[in-house]
Each structure stands twice: as C-alpha cells, then as structure tokens.
mmCIF file with all atom_site columns, C-alpha atoms in Angstrom:
data_model
loop_
_atom_site.group_PDB
_atom_site.id
_atom_site.type_symbol
_atom_site.label_atom_id
_atom_site.label_alt_id
_atom_site.label_comp_id
_atom_site.label_asym_id
_atom_site.label_entity_id
_atom_site.label_seq_id
_atom_site.pdbx_PDB_ins_code
_atom_site.Cartn_x
_atom_site.Cartn_y
_atom_site.Cartn_z
_atom_site.occupancy
_atom_site.B_iso_or_equiv
_atom_site.pdbx_formal_charge
_atom_site.auth_seq_id
_atom_site.auth_comp_id
_atom_site.auth_asym_id
_atom_site.auth_atom_id
_atom_site.pdbx_PDB_model_num
ATOM 1   C CA . MET S 1 1   ? 176.556 44.407 106.683 1.00 0.00 ? 1   MET S CA 1
ATOM 2   C CA . THR S 1 2   ? 180.160 45.932 106.587 1.00 0.00 ? 2   THR S CA 1
ATOM 3   C CA . ILE S 1 3   ? 181.070 47.435 102.998 1.00 0.00 ? 3   ILE S CA 1
ATOM 4   C CA . ASN S 1 4   ? 183.316 44.461 102.259 1.00 0.00 ? 4   ASN S CA 1
ATOM 5   C CA . GLN S 1 5   ? 180.159 42.300 102.931 1.00 0.00 ? 5   GLN S CA 1
ATOM 6   C CA . LYS S 1 6   ? 178.265 44.243 100.675 1.00 0.00 ? 6   LYS S CA 1
ATOM 7   C CA . LEU S 1 7   ? 180.901 44.247 97.717  1.00 0.00 ? 7   LEU S CA 1
ATOM 8   C CA . ALA S 1 8   ? 181.265 40.301 98.321  1.00 0.00 ? 8   ALA S CA 1
ATOM 9   C CA . THR S 1 9   ? 177.547 39.605 97.697  1.00 0.00 ? 9   THR S CA 1
ATOM 10  C CA . ILE S 1 10  ? 177.411 41.802 94.909  1.00 0.00 ? 10  ILE S CA 1
ATOM 11  C CA . GLN S 1 11  ? 180.774 40.228 92.954  1.00 0.00 ? 11  GLN S CA 1
ATOM 12  C CA . THR S 1 12  ? 179.361 36.658 93.907  1.00 0.00 ? 12  THR S CA 1
ATOM 13  C CA . LYS S 1 13  ? 175.846 37.321 92.779  1.00 0.00 ? 13  LYS S CA 1
ATOM 14  C CA . PHE S 1 14  ? 176.459 39.760 89.911  1.00 0.00 ? 14  PHE S CA 1
ATOM 15  C CA . LYS S 1 15  ? 175.713 39.074 86.358  1.00 0.00 ? 15  LYS S CA 1
ATOM 16  C CA . SER S 1 16  ? 176.004 41.386 83.320  1.00 0.00 ? 16  SER S CA 1
ATOM 17  C CA . LYS S 1 17  ? 175.196 40.170 79.696  1.00 0.00 ? 17  LYS S CA 1
ATOM 18  C CA . LYS S 1 18  ? 177.449 40.669 76.468  1.00 0.00 ? 18  LYS S CA 1
ATOM 19  C CA . SER S 1 19  ? 174.887 42.534 74.643  1.00 0.00 ? 19  SER S CA 1
ATOM 20  C CA . ARG S 1 20  ? 177.099 44.199 72.473  1.00 0.00 ? 20  ARG S CA 1
ATOM 21  C CA . PHE S 1 21  ? 178.370 42.704 69.084  1.00 0.00 ? 21  PHE S CA 1
ATOM 22  C CA . ASN S 1 22  ? 181.763 43.319 67.419  1.00 0.00 ? 22  ASN S CA 1
ATOM 23  C CA . SER S 1 23  ? 181.038 42.350 63.892  1.00 0.00 ? 23  SER S CA 1
ATOM 24  C CA . PHE S 1 24  ? 184.582 42.552 62.926  1.00 0.00 ? 24  PHE S CA 1
ATOM 25  C CA . GLY S 1 25  ? 186.215 40.082 65.452  1.00 0.00 ? 25  GLY S CA 1
ATOM 26  C CA . LYS S 1 26  ? 182.554 38.317 65.662  1.00 0.00 ? 26  LYS S CA 1
ATOM 27  C CA . TYR S 1 27  ? 182.243 38.432 69.281  1.00 0.00 ? 27  TYR S CA 1
ATOM 28  C CA . TYR S 1 28  ? 179.773 39.650 71.975  1.00 0.00 ? 28  TYR S CA 1
ATOM 29  C CA . PHE S 1 29  ? 181.133 41.839 74.673  1.00 0.00 ? 29  PHE S CA 1
ATOM 30  C CA . ARG S 1 30  ? 179.820 44.218 77.396  1.00 0.00 ? 30  ARG S CA 1
ATOM 31  C CA . SER S 1 31  ? 180.058 48.029 77.789  1.00 0.00 ? 31  SER S CA 1
ATOM 32  C CA . ALA S 1 32  ? 180.025 50.112 80.839  1.00 0.00 ? 32  ALA S CA 1
ATOM 33  C CA . GLU S 1 33  ? 176.661 50.490 80.391  1.00 0.00 ? 33  GLU S CA 1
ATOM 34  C CA . ASP S 1 34  ? 175.824 47.010 80.296  1.00 0.00 ? 34  ASP S CA 1
ATOM 35  C CA . ILE S 1 35  ? 177.432 46.850 83.929  1.00 0.00 ? 35  ILE S CA 1
ATOM 36  C CA . LEU S 1 36  ? 175.977 49.897 85.372  1.00 0.00 ? 36  LEU S CA 1
ATOM 37  C CA . GLU S 1 37  ? 172.107 48.779 84.304  1.00 0.00 ? 37  GLU S CA 1
ATOM 38  C CA . ALA S 1 38  ? 172.946 45.271 85.470  1.00 0.00 ? 38  ALA S CA 1
ATOM 39  C CA . ILE S 1 39  ? 174.141 46.619 89.070  1.00 0.00 ? 39  ILE S CA 1
ATOM 40  C CA . LYS S 1 40  ? 171.044 48.858 89.938  1.00 0.00 ? 40  LYS S CA 1
ATOM 41  C CA . PRO S 1 41  ? 169.113 46.088 91.226  1.00 0.00 ? 41  PRO S CA 1
ATOM 42  C CA . TYR S 1 42  ? 171.462 45.862 94.096  1.00 0.00 ? 42  TYR S CA 1
ATOM 43  C CA . LEU S 1 43  ? 171.802 49.370 94.674  1.00 0.00 ? 43  LEU S CA 1
ATOM 44  C CA . LEU S 1 44  ? 168.398 49.620 97.063  1.00 0.00 ? 44  LEU S CA 1
ATOM 45  C CA . GLU S 1 45  ? 168.536 45.723 98.089  1.00 0.00 ? 45  GLU S CA 1
ATOM 46  C CA . ILE S 1 46  ? 171.892 45.996 99.676  1.00 0.00 ? 46  ILE S CA 1
ATOM 47  C CA . GLY S 1 47  ? 171.992 49.512 100.389 1.00 0.00 ? 47  GLY S CA 1
ATOM 48  C CA . VAL S 1 48  ? 174.829 51.081 98.184  1.00 0.00 ? 48  VAL S CA 1
ATOM 49  C CA . ALA S 1 49  ? 175.631 53.399 95.548  1.00 0.00 ? 49  ALA S CA 1
ATOM 50  C CA . VAL S 1 50  ? 178.318 53.277 92.630  1.00 0.00 ? 50  VAL S CA 1
ATOM 51  C CA . THR S 1 51  ? 179.702 56.415 91.020  1.00 0.00 ? 51  THR S CA 1
ATOM 52  C CA . ILE S 1 52  ? 182.196 56.839 88.426  1.00 0.00 ? 52  ILE S CA 1
ATOM 53  C CA . ASN S 1 53  ? 184.781 59.672 88.213  1.00 0.00 ? 53  ASN S CA 1
ATOM 54  C CA . GLU S 1 54  ? 187.291 60.689 85.665  1.00 0.00 ? 54  GLU S CA 1
ATOM 55  C CA . GLU S 1 55  ? 190.406 62.523 85.961  1.00 0.00 ? 55  GLU S CA 1
ATOM 56  C CA . LEU S 1 56  ? 192.861 63.866 83.188  1.00 0.00 ? 56  LEU S CA 1
ATOM 57  C CA . ILE S 1 57  ? 196.123 63.039 85.029  1.00 0.00 ? 57  ILE S CA 1
ATOM 58  C CA . ALA S 1 58  ? 198.428 63.707 82.044  1.00 0.00 ? 58  ALA S CA 1
ATOM 59  C CA . THR S 1 59  ? 198.567 65.279 78.561  1.00 0.00 ? 59  THR S CA 1
ATOM 60  C CA . GLU S 1 60  ? 202.066 64.505 77.291  1.00 0.00 ? 60  GLU S CA 1
ATOM 61  C CA . PRO S 1 61  ? 203.308 62.377 75.552  1.00 0.00 ? 61  PRO S CA 1
ATOM 62  C CA . MET S 1 62  ? 199.771 61.440 75.332  1.00 0.00 ? 62  MET S CA 1
ATOM 63  C CA . PRO S 1 63  ? 196.375 62.354 77.447  1.00 0.00 ? 63  PRO S CA 1
ATOM 64  C CA . ILE S 1 64  ? 195.984 59.873 80.270  1.00 0.00 ? 64  ILE S CA 1
ATOM 65  C CA . ILE S 1 65  ? 192.589 59.315 82.113  1.00 0.00 ? 65  ILE S CA 1
ATOM 66  C CA . LYS S 1 66  ? 192.334 57.710 85.391  1.00 0.00 ? 66  LYS S CA 1
ATOM 67  C CA . THR S 1 67  ? 188.736 56.454 86.005  1.00 0.00 ? 67  THR S CA 1
ATOM 68  C CA . THR S 1 68  ? 187.732 55.400 89.523  1.00 0.00 ? 68  THR S CA 1
ATOM 69  C CA . ALA S 1 69  ? 184.493 53.246 90.210  1.00 0.00 ? 69  ALA S CA 1
ATOM 70  C CA . LYS S 1 70  ? 183.819 53.738 94.007  1.00 0.00 ? 70  LYS S CA 1
ATOM 71  C CA . LEU S 1 71  ? 180.837 51.767 95.837  1.00 0.00 ? 71  LEU S CA 1
ATOM 72  C CA . ILE S 1 72  ? 179.642 53.549 98.944  1.00 0.00 ? 72  ILE S CA 1
ATOM 73  C CA . ASP S 1 73  ? 177.399 52.358 101.502 1.00 0.00 ? 73  ASP S CA 1
ATOM 74  C CA . ASP S 1 74  ? 174.761 54.072 103.723 1.00 0.00 ? 74  ASP S CA 1
ATOM 75  C CA . LYS S 1 75  ? 177.343 54.644 106.471 1.00 0.00 ? 75  LYS S CA 1
ATOM 76  C CA . GLY S 1 76  ? 179.822 56.551 104.197 1.00 0.00 ? 76  GLY S CA 1
ATOM 77  C CA . MET S 1 77  ? 182.133 53.740 103.901 1.00 0.00 ? 77  MET S CA 1
ATOM 78  C CA . SER S 1 78  ? 183.478 53.185 100.391 1.00 0.00 ? 78  SER S CA 1
ATOM 79  C CA . ILE S 1 79  ? 185.821 50.626 98.298  1.00 0.00 ? 79  ILE S CA 1
ATOM 80  C CA . LYS S 1 80  ? 187.182 51.927 95.051  1.00 0.00 ? 80  LYS S CA 1
ATOM 81  C CA . ALA S 1 81  ? 188.819 50.355 91.847  1.00 0.00 ? 81  ALA S CA 1
ATOM 82  C CA . VAL S 1 82  ? 191.163 52.408 89.369  1.00 0.00 ? 82  VAL S CA 1
ATOM 83  C CA . ALA S 1 83  ? 191.724 52.040 85.667  1.00 0.00 ? 83  ALA S CA 1
ATOM 84  C CA . ILE S 1 84  ? 194.110 54.165 83.619  1.00 0.00 ? 84  ILE S CA 1
ATOM 85  C CA . VAL S 1 85  ? 193.813 54.820 79.992  1.00 0.00 ? 85  VAL S CA 1
ATOM 86  C CA . GLY S 1 86  ? 195.645 56.451 77.142  1.00 0.00 ? 86  GLY S CA 1
ATOM 87  C CA . VAL S 1 87  ? 194.105 58.589 74.461  1.00 0.00 ? 87  VAL S CA 1
ATOM 88  C CA . ASP S 1 88  ? 195.032 57.486 71.216  1.00 0.00 ? 88  ASP S CA 1
ATOM 89  C CA . LEU S 1 89  ? 195.033 60.738 69.529  1.00 0.00 ? 89  LEU S CA 1
ATOM 90  C CA . ASN S 1 90  ? 196.248 59.139 66.135  1.00 0.00 ? 90  ASN S CA 1
ATOM 91  C CA . GLN S 1 91  ? 193.489 56.994 65.713  1.00 0.00 ? 91  GLN S CA 1
ATOM 92  C CA . LYS S 1 92  ? 192.339 57.350 62.188  1.00 0.00 ? 92  LYS S CA 1
ATOM 93  C CA . GLY S 1 93  ? 188.925 57.919 61.229  1.00 0.00 ? 93  GLY S CA 1
ATOM 94  C CA . MET S 1 94  ? 187.776 59.532 64.514  1.00 0.00 ? 94  MET S CA 1
ATOM 95  C CA . GLN S 1 95  ? 187.677 63.118 65.600  1.00 0.00 ? 95  GLN S CA 1
ATOM 96  C CA . THR S 1 96  ? 189.110 64.456 69.146  1.00 0.00 ? 96  THR S CA 1
ATOM 97  C CA . PRO S 1 97  ? 185.948 63.847 71.156  1.00 0.00 ? 97  PRO S CA 1
ATOM 98  C CA . GLN S 1 98  ? 185.567 60.146 69.559  1.00 0.00 ? 98  GLN S CA 1
ATOM 99  C CA . GLN S 1 99  ? 188.916 59.269 70.839  1.00 0.00 ? 99  GLN S CA 1
ATOM 100 C CA . PHE S 1 100 ? 188.170 60.844 74.077  1.00 0.00 ? 100 PHE S CA 1
ATOM 101 C CA . GLY S 1 101 ? 184.816 59.097 74.331  1.00 0.00 ? 101 GLY S CA 1
ATOM 102 C CA . THR S 1 102 ? 186.282 55.732 73.411  1.00 0.00 ? 102 THR S CA 1
ATOM 103 C CA . ALA S 1 103 ? 189.196 55.751 76.099  1.00 0.00 ? 103 ALA S CA 1
ATOM 104 C CA . SER S 1 104 ? 186.760 57.035 78.484  1.00 0.00 ? 104 SER S CA 1
ATOM 105 C CA . SER S 1 105 ? 183.978 54.239 78.156  1.00 0.00 ? 105 SER S CA 1
ATOM 106 C CA . TYR S 1 106 ? 186.920 51.623 77.765  1.00 0.00 ? 106 TYR S CA 1
ATOM 107 C CA . ALA S 1 107 ? 188.218 53.044 81.126  1.00 0.00 ? 107 ALA S CA 1
ATOM 108 C CA . LYS S 1 108 ? 184.547 52.981 82.964  1.00 0.00 ? 108 LYS S CA 1
ATOM 109 C CA . LYS S 1 109 ? 184.245 49.599 81.868  1.00 0.00 ? 109 LYS S CA 1
ATOM 110 C CA . TYR S 1 110 ? 187.557 48.130 83.453  1.00 0.00 ? 110 TYR S CA 1
ATOM 111 C CA . ALA S 1 111 ? 187.565 50.453 86.286  1.00 0.00 ? 111 ALA S CA 1
ATOM 112 C CA . LEU S 1 112 ? 183.605 48.711 87.178  1.00 0.00 ? 112 LEU S CA 1
ATOM 113 C CA . GLY S 1 113 ? 185.310 45.382 86.113  1.00 0.00 ? 113 GLY S CA 1
ATOM 114 C CA . ASN S 1 114 ? 187.960 45.353 88.496  1.00 0.00 ? 114 ASN S CA 1
ATOM 115 C CA . LEU S 1 115 ? 185.582 46.701 91.568  1.00 0.00 ? 115 LEU S CA 1
ATOM 116 C CA . LEU S 1 116 ? 183.044 43.929 90.506  1.00 0.00 ? 116 LEU S CA 1
ATOM 117 C CA . LEU S 1 117 ? 185.492 41.140 89.658  1.00 0.00 ? 117 LEU S CA 1
ATOM 118 C CA . ILE S 1 118 ? 184.195 40.682 86.230  1.00 0.00 ? 118 ILE S CA 1
ATOM 119 C CA . ASP S 1 119 ? 186.053 38.430 84.237  1.00 0.00 ? 119 ASP S CA 1
ATOM 120 C CA . ASP S 1 120 ? 185.889 39.483 80.653  1.00 0.00 ? 120 ASP S CA 1
ATOM 121 C CA . THR S 1 121 ? 187.214 36.536 78.836  1.00 0.00 ? 121 THR S CA 1
ATOM 122 C CA . GLN S 1 122 ? 185.105 34.305 76.829  1.00 0.00 ? 122 GLN S CA 1
ATOM 123 C CA . ASP S 1 123 ? 183.989 30.883 78.075  1.00 0.00 ? 123 ASP S CA 1
ATOM 124 C CA . SER S 1 124 ? 186.650 28.632 76.868  1.00 0.00 ? 124 SER S CA 1
ATOM 125 C CA . ASP S 1 125 ? 184.230 25.834 76.908  1.00 0.00 ? 125 ASP S CA 1
ATOM 126 C CA . ALA S 1 126 ? 181.787 27.521 74.402  1.00 0.00 ? 126 ALA S CA 1
ATOM 127 C CA . THR S 1 127 ? 184.255 28.642 72.239  1.00 0.00 ? 127 THR S CA 1
ATOM 128 C CA . ASN S 1 128 ? 186.894 25.877 72.116  1.00 0.00 ? 128 ASN S CA 1
ATOM 129 C CA . ASP S 1 129 ? 186.392 23.884 69.020  1.00 0.00 ? 129 ASP S CA 1
ATOM 130 C CA . HIS S 1 130 ? 189.249 21.344 69.983  1.00 0.00 ? 130 HIS S CA 1
ATOM 131 C CA . GLY S 1 131 ? 191.305 22.004 67.039  1.00 0.00 ? 131 GLY S CA 1
ATOM 132 C CA . LYS S 1 132 ? 188.667 21.296 64.296  1.00 0.00 ? 132 LYS S CA 1
ATOM 133 C CA . LYS S 1 133 ? 188.454 24.460 62.822  1.00 0.00 ? 133 LYS S CA 1
ATOM 134 C CA . LYS S 1 134 ? 191.166 25.724 60.613  1.00 0.00 ? 134 LYS S CA 1
ATOM 135 C CA . PHE S 1 135 ? 192.155 29.400 61.021  1.00 0.00 ? 135 PHE S CA 1
ATOM 136 C CA . VAL S 1 136 ? 190.939 31.530 58.335  1.00 0.00 ? 136 VAL S CA 1
ATOM 137 C CA . ALA S 1 137 ? 192.222 35.239 57.865  1.00 0.00 ? 137 ALA S CA 1
ATOM 138 C CA . PRO S 1 138 ? 189.710 38.034 57.910  1.00 0.00 ? 138 PRO S CA 1
ATOM 139 C CA . LYS S 1 139 ? 189.135 39.439 54.430  1.00 0.00 ? 139 LYS S CA 1
ATOM 140 C CA . GLU S 1 140 ? 190.449 42.898 54.203  1.00 0.00 ? 140 GLU S CA 1
ATOM 141 C CA . ILE S 1 141 ? 187.916 45.544 54.617  1.00 0.00 ? 141 ILE S CA 1
ATOM 142 C CA . LYS S 1 142 ? 188.280 48.493 52.175  1.00 0.00 ? 142 LYS S CA 1
ATOM 143 C CA . PRO S 1 143 ? 186.710 51.668 52.172  1.00 0.00 ? 143 PRO S CA 1
ATOM 144 C CA . THR S 1 144 ? 184.153 52.704 49.507  1.00 0.00 ? 144 THR S CA 1
ATOM 145 C CA . LEU S 1 145 ? 185.247 55.399 47.243  1.00 0.00 ? 145 LEU S CA 1
ATOM 146 C CA . ASN S 1 146 ? 183.339 58.449 47.627  1.00 0.00 ? 146 ASN S CA 1
ATOM 147 C CA . ASP S 1 147 ? 185.011 61.109 45.929  1.00 0.00 ? 147 ASP S CA 1
ATOM 148 C CA . VAL S 1 148 ? 185.173 59.580 42.218  1.00 0.00 ? 148 VAL S CA 1
ATOM 149 C CA . GLN S 1 149 ? 186.553 63.004 40.898  1.00 0.00 ? 149 GLN S CA 1
ATOM 150 C CA . LYS S 1 150 ? 189.649 62.744 43.062  1.00 0.00 ? 150 LYS S CA 1
ATOM 151 C CA . ALA S 1 151 ? 190.072 59.285 41.524  1.00 0.00 ? 151 ALA S CA 1
ATOM 152 C CA . ILE S 1 152 ? 189.664 60.742 38.049  1.00 0.00 ? 152 ILE S CA 1
ATOM 153 C CA . ASP S 1 153 ? 192.075 63.372 38.672  1.00 0.00 ? 153 ASP S CA 1
ATOM 154 C CA . TYR S 1 154 ? 194.759 60.764 40.381  1.00 0.00 ? 154 TYR S CA 1
ATOM 155 C CA . ILE S 1 155 ? 194.554 58.996 36.874  1.00 0.00 ? 155 ILE S CA 1
ATOM 156 C CA . LYS S 1 156 ? 194.887 62.046 34.739  1.00 0.00 ? 156 LYS S CA 1
ATOM 157 C CA . ALA S 1 157 ? 198.085 62.806 36.836  1.00 0.00 ? 157 ALA S CA 1
ATOM 158 C CA . GLY S 1 158 ? 199.412 59.431 35.762  1.00 0.00 ? 158 GLY S CA 1
ATOM 159 C CA . GLY S 1 159 ? 198.269 57.011 38.537  1.00 0.00 ? 159 GLY S CA 1
ATOM 160 C CA . LYS S 1 160 ? 197.038 53.790 37.949  1.00 0.00 ? 160 LYS S CA 1
ATOM 161 C CA . ILE S 1 161 ? 193.747 52.511 38.274  1.00 0.00 ? 161 ILE S CA 1
ATOM 162 C CA . ASN S 1 162 ? 194.746 49.279 39.802  1.00 0.00 ? 162 ASN S CA 1
ATOM 163 C CA . ALA S 1 163 ? 196.226 51.511 42.724  1.00 0.00 ? 163 ALA S CA 1
ATOM 164 C CA . ILE S 1 164 ? 192.733 52.643 43.438  1.00 0.00 ? 164 ILE S CA 1
ATOM 165 C CA . LYS S 1 165 ? 191.354 49.282 43.569  1.00 0.00 ? 165 LYS S CA 1
ATOM 166 C CA . ALA S 1 166 ? 194.129 47.951 45.724  1.00 0.00 ? 166 ALA S CA 1
ATOM 167 C CA . LYS S 1 167 ? 193.143 50.712 48.363  1.00 0.00 ? 167 LYS S CA 1
ATOM 168 C CA . TYR S 1 168 ? 189.058 51.418 47.895  1.00 0.00 ? 168 TYR S CA 1
ATOM 169 C CA . GLU S 1 169 ? 185.923 49.153 47.321  1.00 0.00 ? 169 GLU S CA 1
ATOM 170 C CA . LEU S 1 170 ? 184.568 50.199 43.802  1.00 0.00 ? 170 LEU S CA 1
ATOM 171 C CA . THR S 1 171 ? 181.310 49.582 42.053  1.00 0.00 ? 171 THR S CA 1
ATOM 172 C CA . LYS S 1 172 ? 180.724 48.561 38.842  1.00 0.00 ? 172 LYS S CA 1
ATOM 173 C CA . ASP S 1 173 ? 179.733 51.934 37.868  1.00 0.00 ? 173 ASP S CA 1
ATOM 174 C CA . GLN S 1 174 ? 182.976 53.480 39.110  1.00 0.00 ? 174 GLN S CA 1
ATOM 175 C CA . VAL S 1 175 ? 185.243 51.037 37.335  1.00 0.00 ? 175 VAL S CA 1
ATOM 176 C CA . ASP S 1 176 ? 183.817 51.624 34.320  1.00 0.00 ? 176 ASP S CA 1
ATOM 177 C CA . LYS S 1 177 ? 183.788 55.514 34.846  1.00 0.00 ? 177 LYS S CA 1
ATOM 178 C CA . LEU S 1 178 ? 187.570 55.198 35.505  1.00 0.00 ? 178 LEU S CA 1
ATOM 179 C CA . ASN S 1 179 ? 188.473 52.793 32.473  1.00 0.00 ? 179 ASN S CA 1
ATOM 180 C CA . THR S 1 180 ? 187.192 55.187 30.168  1.00 0.00 ? 180 THR S CA 1
ATOM 181 C CA . ILE S 1 181 ? 189.886 57.941 31.136  1.00 0.00 ? 181 ILE S CA 1
#
C-alpha cells in the first residue's frame, strides 16, 4: 500500500469523539489529544507513525507558531499538513505560558485536522431547530469580587457601589459590608 493509500484509508475510517464541553458556548469539541488517541489503533494496523513538530516562525508583531503534522510509513515516505497560528499576548487572564500553550494546542488540532480531513463543524441536522427557537443572548458572566478591601478603599475615595456591582458579582455579605461605608 502506498503512503497515499494508507492516508486515504485512515481518512475514510477515522472517527474522533468530541469529548470536551465548552460551557460558555454550550457545545462539544475535540482536542488534539482526542485526535491523537483516536488515531493510535491505525498506527500498527496500517504501518504508519504520526509526528507533530512546532516552530516559532515570527516574533513581531506577534509570535507565530507553525505546527506540522506528518504521517510517515514504514518505507520512510511521508505526507504532512501545516497549521499556522498567532499567539495572543494580550489575552486577559492568562500568563504567557498559557497563551503559548493555548495557541500550540489549537495549532496541533488544526494541523491534525488538515492531515486527516476532519470536518470540525457541527452536524447541522442534529443542531438545526428549523427556526423554532428564538435567539437568547448569553447572560454576562461577571468575575467574583475577591478583594473586598480594595472595593472599600474605592468607595472611601468617592467611588460608587453601583460601579462595583456593575463590574463584579457580589455576595450578600459583601453588599452589606459595602453599604455600611
């Protein structure tokens, strides 16, 4: 069997579950780890190996990662697919290693998806409500207030409790404490 035939066999038989759940968007998705786990049975059966390599190809104006997924057969023949992603260093709530890790995971998933022809769209028959549901905007999720003293200092400096309520989720005890100032 040629490398092209081996890849075609995998592409036509391959199934990878969407085992991860995005609670904000309310949908399931697959990760690079899910794809790698699902391809393992084909490695010995068909006589191939899969490798993933990453390379930092730019640093300005933002870091760019190039990820290559490669299928290699027992004769040394290979086919590869590439994904290129930027690293968002301005992403709030993440440290730099997390920002690179997120971009790396995303690039691996898409390089593997490109190689294995994985369609990452949802099944429209399963998700289509044929216009019966009305759009409901997602409820804004506010962070919880962790530093009550900072809020107290803000109010003492002339700030308004309503501004704090608009920005943070407050417990009843926190509201009561702030109202006494």
